[in-house]
């Protein structure tokens, strides 16, 4: 039935009767009392928690619930920029080790994103991440994209290796991460 599929069967009232020629006719209407009751709770939902009642501040529960978008975004990062692809391993300890390495990579990814946002201050936006120079919040994906295009020029005994920065946003991101590429210690041969 369409009413059940569209979830309005509870407020629909109908009756099938016959006219004077024996032809079935459908009389229907919406129950205004049910519609009013539904409208009164529209937009409300219940949040369940495992916290004891004395620890369950409704405001904090709502804040935690609304923060789950950050967790979902991390799952997106796990599947996206970290490029976790199916891997077939032979033993359970290798599965556990692989998961641990992936979680560590995700942790580093998140910490770098957090460091950039903290270094930017309260505004937390930056230009130069996109070609149109609009101001956006830096995400881990964007933070890794721009320095990923840095070029390392191999040095000689007389010349130290150098990093070629081709765009200002690369230097800005490195500064936000408190990374001084001029102070990098290169192995002496």
Coordinates of C-alpha atoms in Angstrom, one line a residue:
X1 CA 0.0 0.0 0.0
X2 CA 1.3 3.4 -1.0
X3 CA 0.3 5.0 2.4
X4 CA 2.4 2.5 4.3
X5 CA 5.4 2.9 2.0
X6 CA 5.3 6.7 2.2
X7 CA 4.7 6.5 6.0
X8 CA 1.5 8.4 6.3
X9 CA -0.9 5.5 6.9
X10 CA -1.3 6.4 10.5
X11 CA -3.0 9.7 9.6
X12 CA -5.1 8.5 6.6
X13 CA -8.6 7.4 7.2
X14 CA -10.6 5.7 4.4
X15 CA -13.7 3.7 3.9
X16 CA -14.8 1.7 0.8
X17 CA -18.6 1.8 0.1
X18 CA -20.8 1.3 -2.9
X19 CA -22.9 3.8 -4.7
X20 CA -26.5 3.2 -5.8
X21 CA -25.4 1.2 -8.9
X22 CA -23.1 -1.1 -6.8
X23 CA -19.9 0.6 -8.0
X24 CA -17.3 0.7 -5.2
X25 CA -16.3 4.2 -4.1
X26 CA -13.4 5.2 -1.9
X27 CA -14.0 7.9 0.7
X28 CA -10.8 9.2 2.4
X29 CA -9.5 12.0 4.5
X30 CA -6.6 12.9 6.8
X31 CA -7.1 12.7 10.5
X32 CA -6.4 16.2 11.7
X33 CA -5.8 15.1 15.3
X34 CA -3.1 12.7 14.2
X35 CA -1.6 15.4 11.9
X36 CA -1.5 17.9 14.8
X37 CA 0.1 15.4 17.1
X38 CA 2.8 14.6 14.5
X39 CA 3.4 18.3 13.9
X40 CA 3.9 18.9 17.6
X41 CA 6.9 16.6 17.7
X42 CA 8.2 17.3 14.2
X43 CA 12.0 17.9 14.4
X44 CA 12.3 16.2 17.8
X45 CA 14.2 13.0 18.2
X46 CA 15.5 10.9 21.1
X47 CA 19.2 10.5 21.9
X48 CA 20.1 7.4 23.8
X49 CA 23.3 7.2 25.9
X50 CA 25.0 4.6 28.0
X51 CA 25.9 7.3 30.6
X52 CA 24.2 7.1 34.0
X53 CA 21.4 9.6 34.6
X54 CA 23.5 11.7 37.0
X55 CA 26.3 12.0 34.4
X56 CA 24.1 12.6 31.4
X57 CA 23.9 16.4 31.0
X58 CA 21.5 16.9 28.0
X59 CA 23.6 19.7 26.6
X60 CA 26.8 17.6 26.6
X61 CA 25.0 14.6 25.1
X62 CA 23.8 16.9 22.2
X63 CA 27.3 18.3 21.7
X64 CA 28.8 14.8 21.5
X65 CA 26.0 13.8 19.1
X66 CA 26.6 16.8 16.9
X67 CA 30.4 16.1 16.9
X68 CA 30.0 12.7 15.3
X69 CA 30.5 14.4 11.9
X70 CA 34.1 14.7 12.8
X71 CA 34.3 11.0 13.4
X72 CA 32.6 10.3 10.1
X73 CA 35.0 12.6 8.4
X74 CA 37.9 10.6 9.8
X75 CA 36.4 7.4 8.3
X76 CA 36.3 9.3 5.0
X77 CA 40.0 10.2 5.4
X78 CA 40.7 6.6 6.2
X79 CA 39.1 5.5 3.0
X80 CA 40.2 8.4 0.9
X81 CA 43.5 10.3 1.3
X82 CA 45.2 7.4 3.1
X83 CA 44.2 5.2 0.2
X84 CA 43.6 2.1 2.3
X85 CA 42.9 -0.7 -0.3
X86 CA 42.0 -4.3 0.3
X87 CA 45.0 -6.2 1.6
X88 CA 45.1 -10.0 2.0
X89 CA 47.1 -11.1 5.0
X90 CA 47.7 -14.6 6.3
X91 CA 47.6 -14.3 10.1
X92 CA 45.5 -12.5 12.7
X93 CA 48.6 -10.8 14.2
X94 CA 49.4 -9.3 10.7
X95 CA 45.8 -8.0 10.5
X96 CA 46.2 -6.4 13.9
X97 CA 49.6 -4.9 12.9
X98 CA 48.1 -3.5 9.7
X99 CA 45.2 -1.9 11.5
X100 CA 47.6 -0.4 14.0
X101 CA 49.8 1.1 11.3
X102 CA 46.7 2.5 9.5
X103 CA 45.4 4.0 12.7
X104 CA 48.8 5.6 13.4
X105 CA 48.8 7.1 9.9
X106 CA 45.3 8.5 10.5
X107 CA 46.4 9.9 13.8
X108 CA 49.4 11.7 12.2
X109 CA 47.1 12.9 9.5
X110 CA 44.7 14.4 12.1
X111 CA 47.4 15.9 14.2
X112 CA 48.9 17.7 11.2
X113 CA 45.4 19.1 10.3
X114 CA 44.9 20.2 13.9
X115 CA 48.3 21.8 14.1
X116 CA 47.6 23.9 10.9
X117 CA 44.2 25.0 12.3
X118 CA 45.7 26.0 15.6
X119 CA 48.5 27.9 14.0
X120 CA 46.0 29.8 11.8
X121 CA 44.3 31.1 14.9
X122 CA 40.6 31.8 15.4
X123 CA 39.8 32.5 11.8
X124 CA 41.1 29.1 10.7
X125 CA 41.0 29.9 7.0
X126 CA 43.7 30.2 4.4
X127 CA 44.0 31.3 0.8
X128 CA 45.9 29.6 -2.0
X129 CA 44.7 26.1 -1.4
X130 CA 42.5 26.3 -4.4
X131 CA 43.3 28.0 -7.8
X132 CA 40.7 30.7 -7.2
X133 CA 42.4 31.8 -3.9
X134 CA 39.2 31.6 -1.9
X135 CA 39.5 31.5 1.9
X136 CA 38.9 27.9 3.1
X137 CA 39.6 25.9 6.2
X138 CA 42.6 23.6 5.5
X139 CA 41.8 19.9 5.5
X140 CA 44.3 17.1 5.8
X141 CA 43.9 16.3 2.1
X142 CA 44.7 19.9 1.1
X143 CA 47.6 20.2 3.6
X144 CA 49.2 17.0 2.2
X145 CA 48.5 17.9 -1.5
X146 CA 50.5 21.1 -1.7
X147 CA 53.8 20.0 0.1
X148 CA 53.5 16.8 -1.9
X149 CA 54.5 18.8 -4.9
X150 CA 57.8 20.1 -3.4
X151 CA 60.9 19.2 -5.3
X152 CA 64.1 18.1 -3.6
X153 CA 67.2 19.0 -5.5
X154 CA 70.0 16.6 -4.8
X155 CA 73.1 18.2 -3.6
X156 CA 76.8 17.6 -3.8
X157 CA 79.6 17.8 -1.4
X158 CA 79.8 21.5 -1.8
X159 CA 76.1 22.1 -2.2
X160 CA 73.6 20.9 0.4
X161 CA 70.4 19.4 -1.0
X162 CA 67.6 22.1 -1.3
X163 CA 63.9 22.0 -1.5
X164 CA 62.4 24.0 -4.3
X165 CA 59.2 25.7 -3.3
X166 CA 57.1 26.6 -6.4
X167 CA 54.1 28.2 -4.7
X168 CA 53.8 30.5 -1.6
X169 CA 51.1 28.3 -0.1
X170 CA 53.6 25.5 0.3
X171 CA 55.9 27.7 2.4
X172 CA 52.9 29.0 4.4
X173 CA 51.8 25.4 5.2
X174 CA 55.3 24.5 6.2
X175 CA 55.5 27.5 8.5
X176 CA 52.1 26.6 10.0
X177 CA 53.5 23.2 10.8
X178 CA 56.6 24.8 12.3
X179 CA 58.8 23.1 9.8
X180 CA 62.0 25.0 8.8
X181 CA 63.3 23.2 5.7
X182 CA 66.5 25.4 5.9
X183 CA 67.5 23.7 9.2
X184 CA 67.1 20.2 8.0
X185 CA 70.1 18.1 8.9
X186 CA 71.4 16.1 5.9
X187 CA 73.5 13.1 6.4
X188 CA 77.2 13.8 6.0
X189 CA 79.1 11.4 3.7

